[in-house]
Tab-separated table of C-alpha atoms in Angstrom:
chain	number	residue	atom	x	y	z
A	897	MET	CA	59.159	-18.252	-93.911
A	898	PHE	CA	57.194	-19.301	-96.999
A	899	PHE	CA	54.222	-20.466	-94.957
A	900	SER	CA	54.191	-17.382	-92.753
A	901	THR	CA	54.124	-14.922	-95.681
A	902	VAL	CA	52.283	-16.738	-98.437
A	903	PHE	CA	49.970	-19.157	-96.651
A	904	PRO	CA	49.424	-18.584	-92.911
A	905	PHE	CA	50.531	-21.463	-90.733
A	906	THR	CA	47.111	-21.723	-89.075
A	907	CYS	CA	45.555	-22.251	-92.487
A	908	MET	CA	48.072	-24.981	-93.220
A	909	VAL	CA	47.124	-26.730	-89.960
A	910	ALA	CA	43.423	-26.502	-90.785
A	911	LEU	CA	44.020	-27.763	-94.318
A	912	PHE	CA	46.147	-30.648	-93.053
A	913	ARG	CA	43.451	-31.629	-90.567
A	914	LEU	CA	40.778	-31.487	-93.256
A	915	LEU	CA	42.832	-33.565	-95.691
A	916	THR	CA	43.717	-36.107	-93.011
A	917	THR	CA	40.107	-36.514	-91.963
A	918	SER	CA	38.997	-36.808	-95.588
A	919	LEU	CA	41.615	-39.460	-96.346
A	920	VAL	CA	40.652	-41.494	-93.287
A	921	PHE	CA	36.984	-41.196	-94.144
A	922	ALA	CA	37.637	-42.203	-97.736
A	923	ALA	CA	39.678	-45.190	-96.608
A	924	LEU	CA	36.891	-46.323	-94.344
A	925	SER	CA	34.370	-45.917	-97.139
A	926	SER	CA	36.425	-48.017	-99.530
A	927	ALA	CA	36.849	-50.679	-96.851
A	928	GLY	CA	33.095	-51.047	-96.644
A	929	THR	CA	32.715	-50.016	-93.002
A	930	LEU	CA	30.012	-47.528	-93.966
A	931	ASN	CA	27.700	-50.360	-94.996
A	932	ALA	CA	24.701	-50.193	-92.645
A	933	GLU	CA	24.693	-53.953	-92.097
A	934	GLU	CA	28.388	-53.987	-91.156
A	935	ARG	CA	28.612	-50.920	-88.937
A	936	PRO	CA	29.029	-52.119	-85.361
A	937	ASN	CA	26.602	-51.241	-82.627
A	938	ILE	CA	28.169	-49.518	-79.624
A	939	VAL	CA	27.299	-50.098	-75.970
A	940	ILE	CA	29.125	-48.112	-73.284
A	941	ILE	CA	28.377	-49.164	-69.702
A	942	PHE	CA	29.730	-46.408	-67.461
A	943	LEU	CA	29.605	-46.747	-63.685
A	944	ASP	CA	29.756	-44.017	-61.049
A	945	ASP	CA	32.527	-44.107	-58.410
A	946	SER	CA	33.307	-47.786	-58.889
A	947	GLY	CA	36.571	-48.983	-57.370
A	948	TRP	CA	39.234	-50.964	-59.225
A	949	GLY	CA	38.691	-53.988	-56.994
A	950	ASP	CA	34.888	-54.062	-57.034
A	951	PHE	CA	34.543	-56.686	-59.770
A	952	HIS	CA	36.198	-59.945	-60.694
A	953	PRO	CA	38.708	-60.319	-62.355
A	954	PHE	CA	40.288	-56.963	-61.397
A	955	GLY	CA	39.758	-57.565	-57.703
A	956	ALA	CA	38.728	-60.483	-55.545
A	957	PRO	CA	35.602	-59.248	-53.740
A	958	ALA	CA	33.750	-61.545	-51.351
A	959	TYR	CA	30.668	-61.530	-53.583
A	960	PRO	CA	30.335	-62.999	-57.108
A	961	THR	CA	30.275	-60.873	-60.271
A	962	PRO	CA	29.861	-63.594	-62.925
A	963	ASN	CA	28.677	-61.355	-65.743
A	964	VAL	CA	31.581	-58.917	-65.608
A	965	GLN	CA	33.893	-61.897	-65.213
A	966	LYS	CA	32.378	-63.433	-68.355
A	967	LEU	CA	32.694	-60.128	-70.195
A	968	SER	CA	36.421	-60.139	-69.445
A	969	GLU	CA	36.714	-63.724	-70.687
A	970	GLU	CA	35.016	-62.748	-73.938
A	971	GLY	CA	36.924	-59.479	-74.325
A	972	THR	CA	40.158	-57.776	-73.323
A	973	ARG	CA	40.901	-56.384	-69.866
A	974	PHE	CA	42.676	-53.006	-69.878
A	975	ASN	CA	44.788	-52.592	-66.775
A	976	GLN	CA	45.982	-49.019	-67.326
A	977	PHE	CA	42.882	-47.285	-68.649
A	978	TYR	CA	42.456	-43.705	-67.468
A	979	VAL	CA	40.004	-40.880	-67.047
A	980	PRO	CA	41.531	-37.373	-67.361
A	981	GLN	CA	39.823	-36.008	-64.242
A	982	ALA	CA	38.554	-38.190	-61.410
A	983	VAL	CA	35.164	-36.627	-60.831
A	984	CYS	CA	31.691	-36.887	-62.330
A	985	SER	CA	30.975	-34.077	-64.804
A	986	ALA	CA	34.543	-33.614	-65.998
A	987	SER	CA	34.987	-37.327	-66.651
A	988	ARG	CA	31.693	-37.694	-68.533
A	989	ALA	CA	32.290	-34.632	-70.684
A	990	ALA	CA	35.728	-35.978	-71.614
A	991	LEU	CA	34.276	-39.370	-72.535
A	992	LEU	CA	31.602	-37.938	-74.818
A	993	SER	CA	33.690	-35.132	-76.367
A	994	GLY	CA	37.110	-36.772	-76.669
A	995	ALA	CA	38.614	-33.583	-75.224
A	996	TYR	CA	40.501	-32.751	-72.049
A	997	PRO	CA	38.706	-30.831	-69.269
A	998	GLY	CA	41.272	-28.079	-69.757
A	999	ARG	CA	39.989	-27.641	-73.308
A	1000	THR	CA	36.234	-27.882	-72.668
A	1001	GLY	CA	36.215	-26.028	-69.360
A	1002	VAL	CA	34.073	-28.766	-67.787
A	1003	ASN	CA	35.697	-29.432	-64.425
A	1004	GLY	CA	34.509	-30.954	-61.178
A	1005	ALA	CA	30.932	-32.018	-60.476
A	1006	HIS	CA	28.149	-29.700	-61.592
A	1007	GLY	CA	25.133	-29.225	-59.367
A	1008	PRO	CA	21.620	-28.259	-60.458
A	1009	GLY	CA	21.837	-25.427	-62.958
A	1010	GLY	CA	25.201	-26.579	-64.281
A	1011	ARG	CA	26.061	-25.102	-67.665
A	1012	GLY	CA	27.140	-28.403	-69.187
A	1013	LEU	CA	29.406	-29.102	-72.141
A	1014	PRO	CA	29.740	-26.029	-74.399
A	1015	ARG	CA	27.910	-26.387	-77.712
A	1016	LYS	CA	31.088	-25.940	-79.743
A	1017	PHE	CA	32.194	-29.407	-78.626
A	1018	ALA	CA	30.360	-32.193	-80.433
A	1019	THR	CA	29.401	-35.299	-78.478
A	1020	MET	CA	29.863	-38.903	-79.485
A	1021	ALA	CA	26.093	-39.164	-79.889
A	1022	GLU	CA	25.948	-36.156	-82.225
A	1023	VAL	CA	28.585	-37.436	-84.648
A	1024	LEU	CA	27.187	-40.982	-84.646
A	1025	LYS	CA	23.651	-39.719	-85.167
A	1026	LYS	CA	24.796	-37.858	-88.288
A	1027	ASN	CA	26.053	-41.205	-89.541
A	1028	GLY	CA	22.669	-42.882	-89.190
A	1029	TYR	CA	22.960	-44.279	-85.678
A	1030	ALA	CA	20.020	-44.530	-83.295
A	1031	THR	CA	21.215	-43.111	-79.976
A	1032	ALA	CA	20.055	-43.528	-76.387
A	1033	HIS	CA	21.209	-42.522	-72.915
A	1034	PHE	CA	19.843	-44.194	-69.804
A	1035	GLY	CA	20.985	-43.437	-66.267
A	1036	LYS	CA	22.975	-40.473	-64.991
A	1037	TRP	CA	23.750	-37.536	-67.310
A	1038	HIS	CA	25.520	-34.846	-65.221
A	1039	ILE	CA	26.786	-32.554	-67.963
A	1040	GLY	CA	23.994	-30.002	-67.940
A	1041	ASP	CA	20.372	-29.885	-66.794
A	1042	GLN	CA	19.360	-26.662	-68.523
A	1043	GLU	CA	17.650	-26.223	-71.879
A	1044	GLY	CA	20.121	-26.969	-74.645
A	1045	THR	CA	22.406	-29.075	-72.438
A	1046	ARG	CA	20.214	-32.121	-71.781
A	1047	PRO	CA	20.702	-35.444	-73.606
A	1048	LEU	CA	18.130	-34.874	-76.365
A	1049	ALA	CA	19.818	-31.568	-77.195
A	1050	ARG	CA	23.222	-33.274	-77.384
A	1051	GLY	CA	22.559	-35.987	-79.946
A	1052	PHE	CA	20.531	-38.600	-78.103
A	1053	ASP	CA	17.209	-39.753	-79.541
A	1054	GLU	CA	16.068	-41.193	-76.226
A	1055	HIS	CA	16.843	-40.526	-72.573
A	1056	ALA	CA	15.658	-41.693	-69.175
A	1057	GLY	CA	17.347	-40.983	-65.872
A	1058	LEU	CA	18.788	-38.291	-63.614
A	1059	MET	CA	20.306	-35.040	-64.796
A	1060	TYR	CA	22.894	-35.026	-62.002
A	1061	SER	CA	24.159	-37.128	-59.087
A	1062	ASN	CA	21.741	-39.060	-56.919
A	1063	ASP	CA	23.102	-37.444	-53.722
A	1064	MET	CA	22.009	-33.985	-54.835
A	1065	TRP	CA	18.666	-34.205	-53.029
A	1066	ARG	CA	16.885	-33.333	-49.781
A	1067	PHE	CA	18.178	-36.437	-47.988
A	1068	HIS	CA	21.853	-35.534	-48.378
A	1069	PRO	CA	23.650	-36.829	-45.250
A	1070	THR	CA	25.494	-33.597	-44.401
A	1071	GLN	CA	24.005	-30.779	-46.519
A	1072	PRO	CA	20.264	-31.447	-46.954
A	1073	LYS	CA	19.355	-27.754	-47.156
A	1074	LYS	CA	21.922	-27.015	-49.858
A	1075	TRP	CA	21.040	-29.986	-52.063
A	1076	GLY	CA	17.347	-30.005	-51.211
A	1077	ARG	CA	16.640	-26.574	-52.670
A	1078	LYS	CA	15.672	-28.224	-55.944
A	1079	PRO	CA	13.991	-31.617	-56.204
A	1080	LEU	CA	15.904	-34.544	-57.681
A	1081	GLN	CA	13.891	-35.388	-60.776
A	1082	PHE	CA	13.609	-38.391	-63.063
A	1083	TRP	CA	13.383	-37.451	-66.725
A	1084	GLU	CA	12.116	-39.413	-69.705
A	1085	ASN	CA	12.988	-37.665	-72.945
A	1086	ARG	CA	11.725	-34.092	-72.508
A	1087	GLU	CA	9.359	-34.751	-69.625
A	1088	VAL	CA	9.813	-34.966	-65.870
A	1089	THR	CA	8.040	-38.190	-64.906
A	1090	ILE	CA	9.006	-38.177	-61.209
A	1091	ASP	CA	9.239	-34.669	-59.791
A	1092	ASP	CA	10.781	-35.503	-56.427
A	1093	ILE	CA	12.602	-38.829	-56.211
A	1094	ASP	CA	12.310	-40.687	-52.909
A	1095	LYS	CA	14.207	-43.642	-51.486
A	1096	GLU	CA	11.916	-46.188	-53.123
A	1097	ASP	CA	12.657	-44.595	-56.512
A	1098	GLN	CA	16.401	-44.628	-55.834
A	1099	ALA	CA	16.194	-48.372	-55.209
A	1100	MET	CA	14.879	-48.837	-58.759
A	1101	LEU	CA	17.420	-46.716	-60.667
A	1102	THR	CA	19.639	-49.623	-61.745
A	1103	THR	CA	16.651	-51.750	-62.731
A	1104	TRP	CA	14.976	-48.955	-64.691
A	1105	ALA	CA	18.123	-48.073	-66.642
A	1106	THR	CA	18.662	-51.749	-67.435
A	1107	GLU	CA	15.091	-52.339	-68.585
A	1108	LYS	CA	15.206	-49.244	-70.785
A	1109	SER	CA	18.475	-50.439	-72.318
A	1110	VAL	CA	17.172	-53.931	-73.066
A	1111	ASP	CA	14.032	-52.477	-74.637
A	1112	PHE	CA	16.119	-50.125	-76.788
A	1113	ILE	CA	18.260	-53.011	-78.057
A	1114	GLU	CA	15.183	-55.026	-78.962
A	1115	ARG	CA	13.548	-52.115	-80.793
A	1116	LYS	CA	16.664	-50.991	-82.673
A	1117	LYS	CA	18.098	-54.374	-83.652
A	1118	ASP	CA	17.607	-53.679	-87.355
A	1119	GLU	CA	19.660	-50.469	-87.417
A	1120	PRO	CA	23.040	-49.417	-86.028
A	1121	PHE	CA	22.759	-47.970	-82.534
A	1122	PHE	CA	24.760	-46.318	-79.773
A	1123	LEU	CA	23.631	-47.132	-76.241
A	1124	TYR	CA	25.162	-45.150	-73.384
A	1125	LEU	CA	24.151	-46.867	-70.134
A	1126	ALA	CA	25.505	-44.640	-67.364
A	1127	HIS	CA	24.487	-46.117	-64.024
A	1128	SER	CA	23.934	-43.814	-61.041
A	1129	MET	CA	25.400	-46.496	-58.801
A	1130	PRO	CA	27.581	-47.167	-56.882
A	1131	HIS	CA	27.651	-43.428	-56.097
A	1132	VAL	CA	26.305	-42.699	-52.614
A	1133	PRO	CA	23.600	-42.843	-51.392
A	1134	LEU	CA	23.592	-46.566	-52.120
A	1135	PHE	CA	20.366	-48.250	-53.123
A	1136	CYS	CA	19.424	-51.483	-54.815
A	1137	SER	CA	16.178	-53.264	-55.586
A	1138	ASP	CA	14.642	-55.759	-53.173
A	1139	LYS	CA	15.801	-58.695	-55.284
A	1140	PHE	CA	19.435	-57.870	-54.458
A	1141	LEU	CA	19.107	-56.439	-50.955
A	1142	GLY	CA	21.163	-58.656	-48.646
A	1143	LYS	CA	22.161	-60.989	-51.478
A	1144	SER	CA	25.920	-60.403	-51.425
A	1145	GLY	CA	26.496	-61.181	-47.775
A	1146	ALA	CA	29.023	-58.346	-47.897
A	1147	GLY	CA	26.860	-55.387	-46.980
A	1148	LEU	CA	24.909	-52.901	-49.056
A	1149	TYR	CA	27.849	-52.003	-51.300
A	1150	GLY	CA	28.212	-55.634	-52.354
A	1151	ASP	CA	24.462	-55.821	-53.029
A	1152	VAL	CA	24.666	-52.746	-55.265
A	1153	ILE	CA	27.613	-54.156	-57.219
A	1154	MET	CA	25.858	-57.487	-57.694
A	1155	GLU	CA	22.863	-55.667	-59.175
A	1156	ILE	CA	25.139	-53.797	-61.580
A	1157	ASP	CA	26.693	-57.131	-62.528
A	1158	TRP	CA	23.187	-58.450	-63.192
A	1159	SER	CA	22.582	-55.422	-65.405
A	1160	VAL	CA	25.691	-56.211	-67.463
A	1161	GLY	CA	24.363	-59.731	-67.941
A	1162	GLN	CA	20.943	-58.475	-69.021
A	1163	VAL	CA	22.438	-56.206	-71.674
A	1164	ASN	CA	24.668	-58.935	-73.065
A	1165	GLU	CA	21.801	-61.428	-73.086
A	1166	ALA	CA	19.634	-58.926	-74.984
A	1167	LEU	CA	22.389	-58.570	-77.587
A	1168	ARG	CA	22.629	-62.350	-77.940
A	1169	GLU	CA	18.886	-62.851	-78.257
A	1170	ALA	CA	18.709	-60.109	-80.895
A	1171	GLY	CA	21.530	-61.750	-82.862
A	1172	LEU	CA	23.722	-58.672	-82.390
A	1173	GLU	CA	26.513	-59.945	-80.164
A	1174	GLU	CA	28.996	-60.512	-82.993
A	1175	ASN	CA	28.530	-57.003	-84.379
A	1176	THR	CA	28.488	-55.010	-81.149
A	1177	ILE	CA	31.397	-53.452	-79.297
A	1178	VAL	CA	30.748	-53.376	-75.544
A	1179	ILE	CA	32.830	-51.074	-73.330
A	1180	PHE	CA	32.650	-51.397	-69.541
A	1181	SER	CA	34.292	-48.708	-67.387
A	1182	SER	CA	33.799	-46.126	-64.620
A	1183	ASP	CA	33.956	-42.345	-64.399
A	1184	ASN	CA	36.572	-42.442	-61.607
A	1185	GLY	CA	37.760	-44.406	-58.610
A	1186	PRO	CA	35.973	-44.919	-55.287
A	1187	TRP	CA	34.783	-42.169	-52.953
A	1188	SER	CA	36.764	-43.668	-50.087
A	1189	VAL	CA	35.698	-41.163	-47.433
A	1190	TYR	CA	32.380	-43.074	-47.313
A	1191	GLY	CA	34.095	-46.162	-45.913
A	1192	ASN	CA	31.937	-49.281	-46.182
A	1193	HIS	CA	29.720	-47.503	-48.728
A	1194	ALA	CA	32.660	-46.993	-51.088
A	1195	GLY	CA	34.529	-49.288	-53.428
A	1196	THR	CA	38.048	-50.601	-53.119
A	1197	THR	CA	41.279	-49.933	-54.963
A	1198	PRO	CA	44.818	-51.201	-54.393
A	1199	PHE	CA	46.218	-47.909	-55.664
A	1200	ARG	CA	47.039	-44.676	-53.900
A	1201	GLY	CA	44.304	-42.061	-53.837
A	1202	ASN	CA	40.649	-42.135	-54.796
A	1203	LYS	CA	37.959	-40.014	-56.397
A	1204	ARG	CA	38.946	-36.355	-56.845
A	1205	THR	CA	42.674	-37.099	-56.862
A	1206	SER	CA	45.110	-37.524	-59.748
A	1207	PHE	CA	46.694	-40.556	-58.140
A	1208	GLU	CA	46.118	-43.948	-59.748
A	1209	GLY	CA	43.303	-44.765	-57.333
A	1210	GLY	CA	41.291	-41.879	-58.737
A	1211	THR	CA	42.128	-41.926	-62.436
A	1212	ARG	CA	42.759	-45.602	-63.270
A	1213	SER	CA	39.474	-47.247	-64.240
A	1214	ALA	CA	38.871	-50.998	-64.489
A	1215	THR	CA	37.907	-51.357	-68.153
A	1216	ILE	CA	36.852	-54.213	-70.433
A	1217	ILE	CA	36.235	-54.051	-74.181
A	1218	LYS	CA	34.468	-56.863	-76.008
A	1219	TYR	CA	34.044	-57.136	-79.775
A	1220	PRO	CA	33.913	-60.782	-80.927
A	1221	GLY	CA	36.384	-61.617	-83.658
A	1222	LYS	CA	38.005	-58.168	-83.473
A	1223	VAL	CA	39.125	-57.729	-79.859
A	1224	LYS	CA	40.946	-60.698	-78.353
A	1225	ALA	CA	38.990	-62.832	-75.896
A	1226	GLY	CA	40.486	-63.446	-72.477
A	1227	ALA	CA	43.378	-61.084	-73.142
A	1228	SER	CA	44.953	-58.421	-70.949
A	1229	CYS	CA	46.516	-55.115	-72.036
A	1230	ASP	CA	48.958	-53.097	-69.938
A	1231	LEU	CA	49.443	-50.159	-72.324
A	1232	PRO	CA	47.840	-46.889	-71.196
A	1233	LEU	CA	44.652	-45.644	-72.841
A	1234	SER	CA	42.081	-42.999	-71.915
A	1235	THR	CA	38.385	-42.314	-72.277
A	1236	ILE	CA	39.270	-39.394	-74.566
A	1237	ASP	CA	40.475	-41.972	-77.112
A	1238	LEU	CA	37.107	-43.675	-77.448
A	1239	LEU	CA	35.437	-41.049	-79.644
A	1240	PRO	CA	38.066	-41.017	-82.438
A	1241	THR	CA	38.496	-44.790	-82.220
A	1242	LEU	CA	34.768	-45.418	-82.537
A	1243	CYS	CA	34.578	-42.926	-85.395
A	1244	ARG	CA	37.187	-45.020	-87.207
A	1245	LEU	CA	35.255	-48.250	-86.589
A	1246	THR	CA	31.925	-46.858	-87.747
A	1247	GLY	CA	33.106	-44.745	-90.667
A	1248	THR	CA	31.942	-41.621	-88.854
A	1249	GLN	CA	33.404	-38.198	-89.558
A	1250	LEU	CA	35.377	-36.735	-86.679
A	1251	PRO	CA	33.972	-33.602	-85.014
A	1252	GLU	CA	34.857	-30.316	-86.687
A	1253	ASN	CA	36.100	-28.983	-83.347
A	1254	GLU	CA	39.500	-29.929	-81.973
A	1255	ILE	CA	39.747	-33.024	-79.806
A	1256	ASP	CA	42.577	-34.524	-77.782
A	1257	GLY	CA	41.878	-38.243	-78.094
A	1258	LYS	CA	43.474	-40.395	-80.781
A	1259	ASP	CA	42.575	-43.562	-82.658
A	1260	VAL	CA	43.970	-46.417	-80.535
A	1261	TRP	CA	42.308	-49.320	-82.332
A	1262	PRO	CA	45.617	-51.169	-82.983
A	1263	ILE	CA	46.277	-51.223	-79.227
A	1264	ILE	CA	42.731	-52.335	-78.409
A	1265	THR	CA	42.998	-55.251	-80.838
A	1266	GLY	CA	46.402	-56.246	-79.499
A	1267	LYS	CA	48.214	-55.691	-82.772
A	1268	ARG	CA	51.832	-56.705	-82.345
A	1269	GLY	CA	54.209	-53.748	-82.110
A	1270	SER	CA	51.464	-51.190	-81.482
A	1271	GLU	CA	52.555	-47.997	-79.779
A	1272	ASN	CA	50.465	-45.324	-78.169
A	1273	PRO	CA	50.009	-42.395	-80.615
A	1274	HIS	CA	50.090	-39.899	-77.747
A	1275	SER	CA	53.252	-38.462	-76.280
A	1276	TYR	CA	51.579	-38.248	-72.845
A	1277	TYR	CA	48.279	-38.274	-70.945
A	1278	ALA	CA	47.322	-35.404	-68.638
A	1279	PHE	CA	45.369	-35.358	-65.379
A	1280	SER	CA	43.668	-32.455	-63.675
A	1281	GLY	CA	41.623	-31.489	-60.641
A	1282	SER	CA	40.967	-27.861	-59.807
A	1283	GLY	CA	44.077	-27.278	-61.914
A	1284	PHE	CA	46.582	-29.233	-63.980
A	1285	GLU	CA	48.166	-31.832	-61.683
A	1286	ALA	CA	50.010	-34.715	-63.395
A	1287	ILE	CA	51.068	-36.435	-66.621
A	1288	ILE	CA	52.189	-39.930	-67.578
A	1289	SER	CA	54.447	-40.959	-70.435
A	1290	ALA	CA	52.851	-42.596	-73.469
A	1291	ASP	CA	54.268	-45.994	-72.556
A	1292	GLY	CA	52.704	-45.754	-69.102
A	1293	LYS	CA	55.970	-46.160	-67.218
A	1294	TRP	CA	56.612	-42.684	-65.823
A	1295	LYS	CA	54.273	-40.349	-63.980
A	1296	LEU	CA	55.143	-36.790	-62.995
A	1297	HIS	CA	53.079	-35.058	-60.323
A	1298	LEU	CA	53.267	-31.286	-60.280
A	1299	PRO	CA	52.987	-29.603	-56.865
A	1300	HIS	CA	49.325	-29.550	-55.853
A	1301	ARG	CA	46.975	-30.112	-52.948
A	1302	TYR	CA	44.763	-33.159	-52.594
A	1303	ARG	CA	42.574	-34.815	-49.982
A	1304	VAL	CA	43.435	-37.950	-48.040
A	1305	VAL	CA	40.971	-39.952	-45.958
A	1306	VAL	CA	41.795	-39.663	-42.254
A	1307	LYS	CA	38.837	-41.618	-40.921
A	1308	PRO	CA	36.482	-43.530	-43.256
A	1309	GLY	CA	32.772	-43.036	-42.850
A	1310	LYS	CA	30.154	-45.696	-42.246
A	1311	ASP	CA	26.695	-46.654	-43.483
A	1312	GLY	CA	26.194	-43.653	-45.747
A	1313	MET	CA	27.828	-40.992	-43.606
A	1314	PRO	CA	31.146	-39.549	-44.802
A	1315	GLY	CA	34.194	-39.716	-42.573
A	1316	ARG	CA	36.966	-37.162	-42.193
A	1317	SER	CA	39.516	-36.109	-44.768
A	1318	ALA	CA	42.453	-33.729	-44.646
A	1319	ARG	CA	44.267	-31.679	-47.225
A	1320	ARG	CA	47.809	-32.635	-48.105
A	1321	LYS	CA	50.319	-31.276	-50.579
A	1322	ILE	CA	52.494	-33.311	-52.898
A	1323	LYS	CA	55.734	-31.788	-54.085
A	1324	ARG	CA	57.052	-32.292	-57.599
A	1325	SER	CA	57.368	-36.073	-57.765
A	1326	LEU	CA	58.264	-38.769	-60.270
A	1327	PHE	CA	56.947	-42.316	-59.988
A	1328	ASP	CA	57.964	-45.420	-61.904
A	1329	LEU	CA	54.530	-46.962	-62.492
A	1330	GLU	CA	55.992	-50.076	-64.051
A	1331	ASN	CA	57.710	-51.010	-60.800
A	1332	ASP	CA	55.681	-48.905	-58.377
A	1333	PRO	CA	52.051	-48.597	-59.574
A	1334	TYR	CA	51.045	-47.603	-56.038
A	1335	GLU	CA	53.060	-44.364	-56.179
A	1336	THR	CA	54.937	-44.952	-52.947
A	1337	LYS	CA	58.503	-43.956	-53.885
A	1338	ASN	CA	59.456	-40.617	-55.414
A	1339	VAL	CA	62.390	-41.346	-57.761
A	1340	ILE	CA	62.851	-37.854	-59.178
A	1341	GLY	CA	66.359	-37.685	-57.732
A	1342	GLN	CA	67.397	-40.870	-59.510
A	1343	HIS	CA	65.956	-39.914	-62.909
A	1344	PRO	CA	66.423	-36.154	-63.443
A	1345	ALA	CA	66.480	-36.455	-67.251
A	1346	VAL	CA	63.122	-38.242	-67.307
A	1347	ALA	CA	61.650	-35.634	-64.974
A	1348	ALA	CA	63.008	-32.792	-67.105
A	1349	LYS	CA	61.516	-34.257	-70.270
A	1350	LEU	CA	58.103	-34.728	-68.677
A	1351	GLN	CA	58.281	-31.261	-67.120
A	1352	ALA	CA	58.811	-29.704	-70.548
A	1353	ILE	CA	55.759	-31.570	-71.848
A	1354	ALA	CA	53.773	-30.521	-68.785
A	1355	ASP	CA	54.753	-26.870	-69.222
A	1356	ALA	CA	53.554	-26.916	-72.830
A	1357	HIS	CA	50.284	-28.605	-71.856
A	1358	LYS	CA	49.652	-26.130	-69.053
A	1359	LYS	CA	50.307	-23.182	-71.320
A	1360	LYS	CA	47.953	-24.548	-73.970
A	1361	PHE	CA	45.043	-25.602	-71.778
A	1362	TRP	CA	45.238	-23.975	-68.366
A	1363	ASP	CA	47.063	-20.644	-68.459
A	1364	LYS	CA	44.298	-19.211	-70.641
A	1365	ASN	CA	41.551	-20.235	-68.199
């Protein structure tokens, strides 16, 4: 009663948030993490539609991926790392903002003319730039191609790549008229340098993004930097440069993955040659699972579901984090984490002030470093598609699916053509991910109390983020 009559509760919440942020910032300052020489560089390598089993050591593909394998040996492998929505724009907006799609309103995959991430949500690049970081994005953007939504307007000093997916062009396999209305362009900073990308240009996308990244590292080695390397591949249509075409012996998809693996090696070698390896945190992940309807032009996952579903095959992303001397080498973590946690965690590491707007991610550095006894600071993680669809418990054991429709592949496609899919509906279901990570057995009847607890959390989340939309 005192707070409601003398000092409004909303003011108390705002004051508490301000004081908490100030205390954290002050603690970081006193610890010396704001020293320019000690602030870590950040490299995020984000793939497009990569499957869980595409790279060693997560899977056992027929082709070699020595550089990702080495990255896992030098860092920690995260086996239950999630994206909050298993599709392009929504996943990327969540990564850069630290906020759920239900909060930002960025859902699905935006085509040309997409409105992008609303300005009221700060990006990772914007907050790091305020803290003296040089920032660059190379590769696929896909959270706005209009004035005010492009990378240079959202905190990046440099940019080169596509504004949206590489299949949104006149050679689309099933809808060339729809996606060919506007040319697929290659941008460098504020200029269009290739007005209408052709197949020869597509074959160079991975190489160009890699070369730009290596050059950026070499030029910015004397100042803290944030490099966001967001490859267009292995999203269909698949392309790779001539030096990798046919190299895998496992078809075009294997060739594409081997070129991405090469790219990872080039970035890490550039860090070593610049003397930056020890003071750089490298994060390797993907925006969602494989687009399985494309058959042999899609990745693999042992889990149920794929891109555009809230099953593990869509939302669980093979992730590695390397930070020598800070993150354990050759380790494996089974606790759940999410891309929304990266922004607040990286703010903590770099002594960067959190965004003024509300976010949903939390600092999970103790879990990333493998600190004994660490617990997830969340009470749950949420997953959405066209609506709110599922949640998991903070310990990663239980997953509750709310009733919703999803697509299942009926007949996989081949050689760049999509196959057939059908719509299915899942009823309210509870899965024990610890014993059934493939979501095959609904145990809601055996654990009604667990389901009721998660349902109450889900109801509150839906009311907060989705009922207003």
